[in-house]
């Protein structure tokens, strides 16, 4: 069977099957990309700390033979991950532990964050979650019920955010139960889902899933996570079109990453491409300073310079908000030079 035939077959299989067949080692991925391992800074030790995991749909958008591919850089375990960087810690956001203990995180006034599962379809090297050994953690039914009661008793909460891990890794039965239960809460106006699956495993966007979302009494918002224009392949485009055609609002958030999207040109192309498929750029996050991710960092000053360039090129609605998370604050913090903006 040719490579192309077997790829077509793979993409026609169920999302669960595609997830099970995701690349899970450096050798297979390098072989697929026609890259000899000895020209890459790969590290088996880094791969043991946080395993390589990448679905074929995402890997298929990488450029074969390019050791500097911006998508490859997001998933390949490399030597730089073993370097120590001052100020980088295991849990920079500080609340992941708390969230997994209680199942919800109520930090911002009107919205509460659910940590439904620790699982993801892809292991992003820059992720703060990389230092937590909870890959298969799932919010128990009891905790989920307690979380729902908490929202019921707090009329100030107007939005529930399903996060993770990746909430779309949950099966349809689980998701549908949760969305129906949340939907019964009168004061809850919106359910927001933060997921990288529409981008890395678009097969997850099945008709059944769309039905579940469409039947929700609360408005559904889906925030996808895409860092580079090349991630938006034809499978991603179809999945997003199906969501959009069924009344689901789509936003995107990215992380500003050295060697991936750290030029104004790349950021502009990403925004343009997202919007051409009906997805609105929402946030551009500064990196959370998690151990093993220092080589991805772009400092605030440089980020501001980039945003100034992007703002000079794009219409305002295509400029994502540059933000960072600061422990103890009432919302995410806009990164600005002064009150007037990026200037
Ligand atoms: C990011 C985040 C939210 C959502 O914030 P928005 O600014 O509304 O996107 C909510 N709760 C927590 C704990 C968060 O980290
Ligand atoms: S939580 Fe998001 S960024 Fe982190 S590994 Fe999962 S998909 Fe990637």
mmCIF file with all atom_site columns, N, CA, C and O in Angstrom, residues 26-63:
data_model
loop_
_atom_site.group_PDB
_atom_site.id
_atom_site.type_symbol
_atom_site.label_atom_id
_atom_site.label_alt_id
_atom_site.label_comp_id
_atom_site.label_asym_id
_atom_site.label_entity_id
_atom_site.label_seq_id
_atom_site.pdbx_PDB_ins_code
_atom_site.Cartn_x
_atom_site.Cartn_y
_atom_site.Cartn_z
_atom_site.occupancy
_atom_site.B_iso_or_equiv
_atom_site.pdbx_formal_charge
_atom_site.auth_seq_id
_atom_site.auth_comp_id
_atom_site.auth_asym_id
_atom_site.auth_atom_id
_atom_site.pdbx_PDB_model_num
ATOM 1   N N  . UNK A 1 26 ? 9.904  9.149  18.577 1.00 0.00 ? 26 UNK A N  1
ATOM 2   C CA . UNK A 1 26 ? 10.708 10.025 17.729 1.00 0.00 ? 26 UNK A CA 1
ATOM 3   C C  . UNK A 1 26 ? 11.052 9.342  16.398 1.00 0.00 ? 26 UNK A C  1
ATOM 4   O O  . UNK A 1 26 ? 10.960 9.962  15.335 1.00 0.00 ? 26 UNK A O  1
ATOM 5   N N  . UNK A 1 27 ? 11.412 8.063  16.469 1.00 0.00 ? 27 UNK A N  1
ATOM 6   C CA . UNK A 1 27 ? 11.859 7.330  15.267 1.00 0.00 ? 27 UNK A CA 1
ATOM 7   C C  . UNK A 1 27 ? 10.787 7.352  14.181 1.00 0.00 ? 27 UNK A C  1
ATOM 8   O O  . UNK A 1 27 ? 11.065 7.678  13.027 1.00 0.00 ? 27 UNK A O  1
ATOM 9   N N  . UNK A 1 28 ? 9.574  6.973  14.548 1.00 0.00 ? 28 UNK A N  1
ATOM 10  C CA . UNK A 1 28 ? 8.494  6.881  13.553 1.00 0.00 ? 28 UNK A CA 1
ATOM 11  C C  . UNK A 1 28 ? 8.208  8.239  12.923 1.00 0.00 ? 28 UNK A C  1
ATOM 12  O O  . UNK A 1 28 ? 7.989  8.342  11.720 1.00 0.00 ? 28 UNK A O  1
ATOM 13  N N  . UNK A 1 29 ? 8.205  9.272  13.762 1.00 0.00 ? 29 UNK A N  1
ATOM 14  C CA . UNK A 1 29 ? 7.899  10.599 13.232 1.00 0.00 ? 29 UNK A CA 1
ATOM 15  C C  . UNK A 1 29 ? 8.997  11.054 12.265 1.00 0.00 ? 29 UNK A C  1
ATOM 16  O O  . UNK A 1 29 ? 8.712  11.557 11.179 1.00 0.00 ? 29 UNK A O  1
ATOM 17  N N  . UNK A 1 30 ? 10.260 10.869 12.662 1.00 0.00 ? 30 UNK A N  1
ATOM 18  C CA . UNK A 1 30 ? 11.382 11.280 11.801 1.00 0.00 ? 30 UNK A CA 1
ATOM 19  C C  . UNK A 1 30 ? 11.356 10.502 10.487 1.00 0.00 ? 30 UNK A C  1
ATOM 20  O O  . UNK A 1 30 ? 11.594 11.061 9.417  1.00 0.00 ? 30 UNK A O  1
ATOM 21  N N  . UNK A 1 31 ? 11.056 9.233  10.567 1.00 0.00 ? 31 UNK A N  1
ATOM 22  C CA . UNK A 1 31 ? 10.984 8.406  9.372  1.00 0.00 ? 31 UNK A CA 1
ATOM 23  C C  . UNK A 1 31 ? 9.896  8.931  8.436  1.00 0.00 ? 31 UNK A C  1
ATOM 24  O O  . UNK A 1 31 ? 10.105 9.104  7.235  1.00 0.00 ? 31 UNK A O  1
ATOM 25  N N  . UNK A 1 32 ? 8.745  9.226  9.002  1.00 0.00 ? 32 UNK A N  1
ATOM 26  C CA . UNK A 1 32 ? 7.617  9.739  8.224  1.00 0.00 ? 32 UNK A CA 1
ATOM 27  C C  . UNK A 1 32 ? 7.973  11.060 7.537  1.00 0.00 ? 32 UNK A C  1
ATOM 28  O O  . UNK A 1 32 ? 7.559  11.330 6.405  1.00 0.00 ? 32 UNK A O  1
ATOM 29  N N  . UNK A 1 33 ? 8.769  11.896 8.227  1.00 0.00 ? 33 UNK A N  1
ATOM 30  C CA . UNK A 1 33 ? 9.103  13.218 7.688  1.00 0.00 ? 33 UNK A CA 1
ATOM 31  C C  . UNK A 1 33 ? 10.370 13.191 6.825  1.00 0.00 ? 33 UNK A C  1
ATOM 32  O O  . UNK A 1 33 ? 10.839 14.239 6.389  1.00 0.00 ? 33 UNK A O  1
ATOM 33  N N  . UNK A 1 34 ? 10.936 11.997 6.614  1.00 0.00 ? 34 UNK A N  1
ATOM 34  C CA . UNK A 1 34 ? 12.180 11.852 5.838  1.00 0.00 ? 34 UNK A CA 1
ATOM 35  C C  . UNK A 1 34 ? 13.292 12.692 6.446  1.00 0.00 ? 34 UNK A C  1
ATOM 36  O O  . UNK A 1 34 ? 14.029 13.385 5.741  1.00 0.00 ? 34 UNK A O  1
ATOM 37  N N  . UNK A 1 35 ? 13.379 12.653 7.771  1.00 0.00 ? 35 UNK A N  1
ATOM 38  C CA . UNK A 1 35 ? 14.425 13.422 8.461  1.00 0.00 ? 35 UNK A CA 1
ATOM 39  C C  . UNK A 1 35 ? 15.344 12.469 9.210  1.00 0.00 ? 35 UNK A C  1
ATOM 40  O O  . UNK A 1 35 ? 14.886 11.738 10.093 1.00 0.00 ? 35 UNK A O  1
ATOM 41  N N  . UNK A 1 36 ? 16.643 12.456 8.852  1.00 0.00 ? 36 UNK A N  1
ATOM 42  C CA . UNK A 1 36 ? 17.564 11.639 9.633  1.00 0.00 ? 36 UNK A CA 1
ATOM 43  C C  . UNK A 1 36 ? 17.685 12.228 11.039 1.00 0.00 ? 36 UNK A C  1
ATOM 44  O O  . UNK A 1 36 ? 17.837 13.442 11.194 1.00 0.00 ? 36 UNK A O  1
ATOM 45  N N  . UNK A 1 37 ? 17.584 11.364 12.050 1.00 0.00 ? 37 UNK A N  1
ATOM 46  C CA . UNK A 1 37 ? 17.599 11.870 13.427 1.00 0.00 ? 37 UNK A CA 1
ATOM 47  C C  . UNK A 1 37 ? 18.873 12.621 13.784 1.00 0.00 ? 37 UNK A C  1
ATOM 48  O O  . UNK A 1 37 ? 18.862 13.504 14.628 1.00 0.00 ? 37 UNK A O  1
ATOM 49  N N  . UNK A 1 38 ? 19.988 12.238 13.110 1.00 0.00 ? 38 UNK A N  1
ATOM 50  C CA . UNK A 1 38 ? 21.255 12.866 13.516 1.00 0.00 ? 38 UNK A CA 1
ATOM 51  C C  . UNK A 1 38 ? 21.393 14.319 13.049 1.00 0.00 ? 38 UNK A C  1
ATOM 52  O O  . UNK A 1 38 ? 22.330 15.000 13.443 1.00 0.00 ? 38 UNK A O  1
ATOM 53  N N  . UNK A 1 39 ? 20.488 14.809 12.233 1.00 0.00 ? 39 UNK A N  1
ATOM 54  C CA . UNK A 1 39 ? 20.552 16.246 11.924 1.00 0.00 ? 39 UNK A CA 1
ATOM 55  C C  . UNK A 1 39 ? 19.597 17.050 12.820 1.00 0.00 ? 39 UNK A C  1
ATOM 56  O O  . UNK A 1 39 ? 19.478 18.258 12.684 1.00 0.00 ? 39 UNK A O  1
ATOM 57  N N  . UNK A 1 40 ? 18.931 16.352 13.727 1.00 0.00 ? 40 UNK A N  1
ATOM 58  C CA . UNK A 1 40 ? 17.987 17.031 14.622 1.00 0.00 ? 40 UNK A CA 1
ATOM 59  C C  . UNK A 1 40 ? 18.514 17.026 16.059 1.00 0.00 ? 40 UNK A C  1
ATOM 60  O O  . UNK A 1 40 ? 19.193 16.081 16.463 1.00 0.00 ? 40 UNK A O  1
ATOM 61  N N  . UNK A 1 41 ? 18.179 18.058 16.854 1.00 0.00 ? 41 UNK A N  1
ATOM 62  C CA . UNK A 1 41 ? 18.621 18.084 18.260 1.00 0.00 ? 41 UNK A CA 1
ATOM 63  C C  . UNK A 1 41 ? 17.722 17.243 19.160 1.00 0.00 ? 41 UNK A C  1
ATOM 64  O O  . UNK A 1 41 ? 17.399 17.640 20.272 1.00 0.00 ? 41 UNK A O  1
ATOM 65  N N  . UNK A 1 42 ? 17.277 16.072 18.682 1.00 0.00 ? 42 UNK A N  1
ATOM 66  C CA . UNK A 1 42 ? 16.323 15.272 19.455 1.00 0.00 ? 42 UNK A CA 1
ATOM 67  C C  . UNK A 1 42 ? 16.945 14.742 20.745 1.00 0.00 ? 42 UNK A C  1
ATOM 68  O O  . UNK A 1 42 ? 18.142 14.483 20.818 1.00 0.00 ? 42 UNK A O  1
ATOM 69  N N  . UNK A 1 43 ? 16.088 14.556 21.741 1.00 0.00 ? 43 UNK A N  1
ATOM 70  C CA . UNK A 1 43 ? 16.544 14.039 23.020 1.00 0.00 ? 43 UNK A CA 1
ATOM 71  C C  . UNK A 1 43 ? 15.598 12.949 23.516 1.00 0.00 ? 43 UNK A C  1
ATOM 72  O O  . UNK A 1 43 ? 14.420 13.203 23.795 1.00 0.00 ? 43 UNK A O  1
ATOM 73  N N  . UNK A 1 44 ? 16.152 11.742 23.630 1.00 0.00 ? 44 UNK A N  1
ATOM 74  C CA . UNK A 1 44 ? 15.351 10.630 24.144 1.00 0.00 ? 44 UNK A CA 1
ATOM 75  C C  . UNK A 1 44 ? 14.980 10.896 25.596 1.00 0.00 ? 44 UNK A C  1
ATOM 76  O O  . UNK A 1 44 ? 13.878 10.572 26.041 1.00 0.00 ? 44 UNK A O  1
ATOM 77  N N  . UNK A 1 45 ? 15.903 11.543 26.343 1.00 0.00 ? 45 UNK A N  1
ATOM 78  C CA . UNK A 1 45 ? 15.634 11.834 27.755 1.00 0.00 ? 45 UNK A CA 1
ATOM 79  C C  . UNK A 1 45 ? 14.434 12.777 27.882 1.00 0.00 ? 45 UNK A C  1
ATOM 80  O O  . UNK A 1 45 ? 13.559 12.582 28.732 1.00 0.00 ? 45 UNK A O  1
ATOM 81  N N  . UNK A 1 46 ? 14.384 13.796 27.023 1.00 0.00 ? 46 UNK A N  1
ATOM 82  C CA . UNK A 1 46 ? 13.244 14.726 27.052 1.00 0.00 ? 46 UNK A CA 1
ATOM 83  C C  . UNK A 1 46 ? 11.962 13.983 26.701 1.00 0.00 ? 46 UNK A C  1
ATOM 84  O O  . UNK A 1 46 ? 10.900 14.246 27.265 1.00 0.00 ? 46 UNK A O  1
ATOM 85  N N  . UNK A 1 47 ? 12.079 13.018 25.795 1.00 0.00 ? 47 UNK A N  1
ATOM 86  C CA . UNK A 1 47 ? 10.919 12.219 25.402 1.00 0.00 ? 47 UNK A CA 1
ATOM 87  C C  . UNK A 1 47 ? 10.439 11.284 26.499 1.00 0.00 ? 47 UNK A C  1
ATOM 88  O O  . UNK A 1 47 ? 9.280  10.896 26.526 1.00 0.00 ? 47 UNK A O  1
ATOM 89  N N  . UNK A 1 48 ? 11.359 10.919 27.406 1.00 0.00 ? 48 UNK A N  1
ATOM 90  C CA . UNK A 1 48 ? 10.940 10.084 28.540 1.00 0.00 ? 48 UNK A CA 1
ATOM 91  C C  . UNK A 1 48 ? 10.215 10.937 29.581 1.00 0.00 ? 48 UNK A C  1
ATOM 92  O O  . UNK A 1 48 ? 9.246  10.508 30.194 1.00 0.00 ? 48 UNK A O  1
ATOM 93  N N  . UNK A 1 49 ? 10.673 12.177 29.750 1.00 0.00 ? 49 UNK A N  1
ATOM 94  C CA . UNK A 1 49 ? 10.015 13.064 30.717 1.00 0.00 ? 49 UNK A CA 1
ATOM 95  C C  . UNK A 1 49 ? 8.599  13.408 30.283 1.00 0.00 ? 49 UNK A C  1
ATOM 96  O O  . UNK A 1 49 ? 7.685  13.509 31.097 1.00 0.00 ? 49 UNK A O  1
ATOM 97  N N  . UNK A 1 50 ? 8.447  13.663 28.990 1.00 0.00 ? 50 UNK A N  1
ATOM 98  C CA . UNK A 1 50 ? 7.139  14.047 28.443 1.00 0.00 ? 50 UNK A CA 1
ATOM 99  C C  . UNK A 1 50 ? 7.108  13.453 27.045 1.00 0.00 ? 50 UNK A C  1
ATOM 100 O O  . UNK A 1 50 ? 7.795  13.932 26.148 1.00 0.00 ? 50 UNK A O  1
ATOM 101 N N  . UNK A 1 51 ? 6.353  12.365 26.879 1.00 0.00 ? 51 UNK A N  1
ATOM 102 C CA . UNK A 1 51 ? 6.442  11.594 25.637 1.00 0.00 ? 51 UNK A CA 1
ATOM 103 C C  . UNK A 1 51 ? 5.991  12.375 24.398 1.00 0.00 ? 51 UNK A C  1
ATOM 104 O O  . UNK A 1 51 ? 5.152  13.264 24.495 1.00 0.00 ? 51 UNK A O  1
ATOM 105 N N  . UNK A 1 52 ? 6.576  12.007 23.285 1.00 0.00 ? 52 UNK A N  1
ATOM 106 C CA . UNK A 1 52 ? 6.101  12.554 22.013 1.00 0.00 ? 52 UNK A CA 1
ATOM 107 C C  . UNK A 1 52 ? 4.717  11.979 21.744 1.00 0.00 ? 52 UNK A C  1
ATOM 108 O O  . UNK A 1 52 ? 4.464  10.795 21.964 1.00 0.00 ? 52 UNK A O  1
ATOM 109 N N  . UNK A 1 53 ? 3.834  12.826 21.297 1.00 0.00 ? 53 UNK A N  1
ATOM 110 C CA . UNK A 1 53 ? 2.492  12.373 20.914 1.00 0.00 ? 53 UNK A CA 1
ATOM 111 C C  . UNK A 1 53 ? 1.968  13.348 19.885 1.00 0.00 ? 53 UNK A C  1
ATOM 112 O O  . UNK A 1 53 ? 1.841  14.533 20.152 1.00 0.00 ? 53 UNK A O  1
ATOM 113 N N  . UNK A 1 54 ? 1.678  12.844 18.688 1.00 0.00 ? 54 UNK A N  1
ATOM 114 C CA . UNK A 1 54 ? 1.145  13.733 17.651 1.00 0.00 ? 54 UNK A CA 1
ATOM 115 C C  . UNK A 1 54 ? 0.313  12.944 16.635 1.00 0.00 ? 54 UNK A C  1
ATOM 116 O O  . UNK A 1 54 ? 0.790  11.983 16.042 1.00 0.00 ? 54 UNK A O  1
ATOM 117 N N  . UNK A 1 55 ? -0.945 13.329 16.459 1.00 0.00 ? 55 UNK A N  1
ATOM 118 C CA . UNK A 1 55 ? -1.782 12.647 15.468 1.00 0.00 ? 55 UNK A CA 1
ATOM 119 C C  . UNK A 1 55 ? -1.263 12.886 14.049 1.00 0.00 ? 55 UNK A C  1
ATOM 120 O O  . UNK A 1 55 ? -0.679 13.935 13.759 1.00 0.00 ? 55 UNK A O  1
ATOM 121 N N  . UNK A 1 56 ? -1.516 11.917 13.192 1.00 0.00 ? 56 UNK A N  1
ATOM 122 C CA . UNK A 1 56 ? -1.059 12.014 11.807 1.00 0.00 ? 56 UNK A CA 1
ATOM 123 C C  . UNK A 1 56 ? -1.629 13.245 11.097 1.00 0.00 ? 56 UNK A C  1
ATOM 124 O O  . UNK A 1 56 ? -0.947 13.866 10.289 1.00 0.00 ? 56 UNK A O  1
ATOM 125 N N  . UNK A 1 57 ? -2.870 13.601 11.423 1.00 0.00 ? 57 UNK A N  1
ATOM 126 C CA . UNK A 1 57 ? -3.477 14.751 10.747 1.00 0.00 ? 57 UNK A CA 1
ATOM 127 C C  . UNK A 1 57 ? -2.623 16.006 10.917 1.00 0.00 ? 57 UNK A C  1
ATOM 128 O O  . UNK A 1 57 ? -2.477 16.808 9.993  1.00 0.00 ? 57 UNK A O  1
ATOM 129 N N  . UNK A 1 58 ? -2.044 16.175 12.101 1.00 0.00 ? 58 UNK A N  1
ATOM 130 C CA . UNK A 1 58 ? -1.187 17.342 12.368 1.00 0.00 ? 58 UNK A CA 1
ATOM 131 C C  . UNK A 1 58 ? 0.178  17.150 11.704 1.00 0.00 ? 58 UNK A C  1
ATOM 132 O O  . UNK A 1 58 ? 0.690  18.049 11.034 1.00 0.00 ? 58 UNK A O  1
ATOM 133 N N  . UNK A 1 59 ? 0.747  15.943 11.855 1.00 0.00 ? 59 UNK A N  1
ATOM 134 C CA . UNK A 1 59 ? 2.071  15.671 11.265 1.00 0.00 ? 59 UNK A CA 1
ATOM 135 C C  . UNK A 1 59 ? 2.036  15.809 9.744  1.00 0.00 ? 59 UNK A C  1
ATOM 136 O O  . UNK A 1 59 ? 3.024  16.214 9.120  1.00 0.00 ? 59 UNK A O  1
ATOM 137 N N  . UNK A 1 60 ? 0.886  15.502 9.150  1.00 0.00 ? 60 UNK A N  1
ATOM 138 C CA . UNK A 1 60 ? 0.768  15.566 7.694  1.00 0.00 ? 60 UNK A CA 1
ATOM 139 C C  . UNK A 1 60 ? 0.898  17.002 7.174  1.00 0.00 ? 60 UNK A C  1
ATOM 140 O O  . UNK A 1 60 ? 1.160  17.218 5.996  1.00 0.00 ? 60 UNK A O  1
ATOM 141 N N  . UNK A 1 61 ? 0.712  17.984 8.055  1.00 0.00 ? 61 UNK A N  1
ATOM 142 C CA . UNK A 1 61 ? 0.868  19.382 7.634  1.00 0.00 ? 61 UNK A CA 1
ATOM 143 C C  . UNK A 1 61 ? 2.300  19.880 7.800  1.00 0.00 ? 61 UNK A C  1
ATOM 144 O O  . UNK A 1 61 ? 2.594  21.034 7.497  1.00 0.00 ? 61 UNK A O  1
ATOM 145 N N  . UNK A 1 62 ? 3.174  19.033 8.300  1.00 0.00 ? 62 UNK A N  1
ATOM 146 C CA . UNK A 1 62 ? 4.584  19.429 8.412  1.00 0.00 ? 62 UNK A CA 1
ATOM 147 C C  . UNK A 1 62 ? 5.247  19.273 7.052  1.00 0.00 ? 62 UNK A C  1
ATOM 148 O O  . UNK A 1 62 ? 4.844  18.421 6.260  1.00 0.00 ? 62 UNK A O  1
ATOM 149 N N  . UNK A 1 63 ? 6.275  20.085 6.807  1.00 0.00 ? 63 UNK A N  1
ATOM 150 C CA . UNK A 1 63 ? 6.987  19.992 5.537  1.00 0.00 ? 63 UNK A CA 1
ATOM 151 C C  . UNK A 1 63 ? 8.018  18.864 5.628  1.00 0.00 ? 63 UNK A C  1
ATOM 152 O O  . UNK A 1 63 ? 8.894  18.877 6.505  1.00 0.00 ? 63 UNK A O  1
#
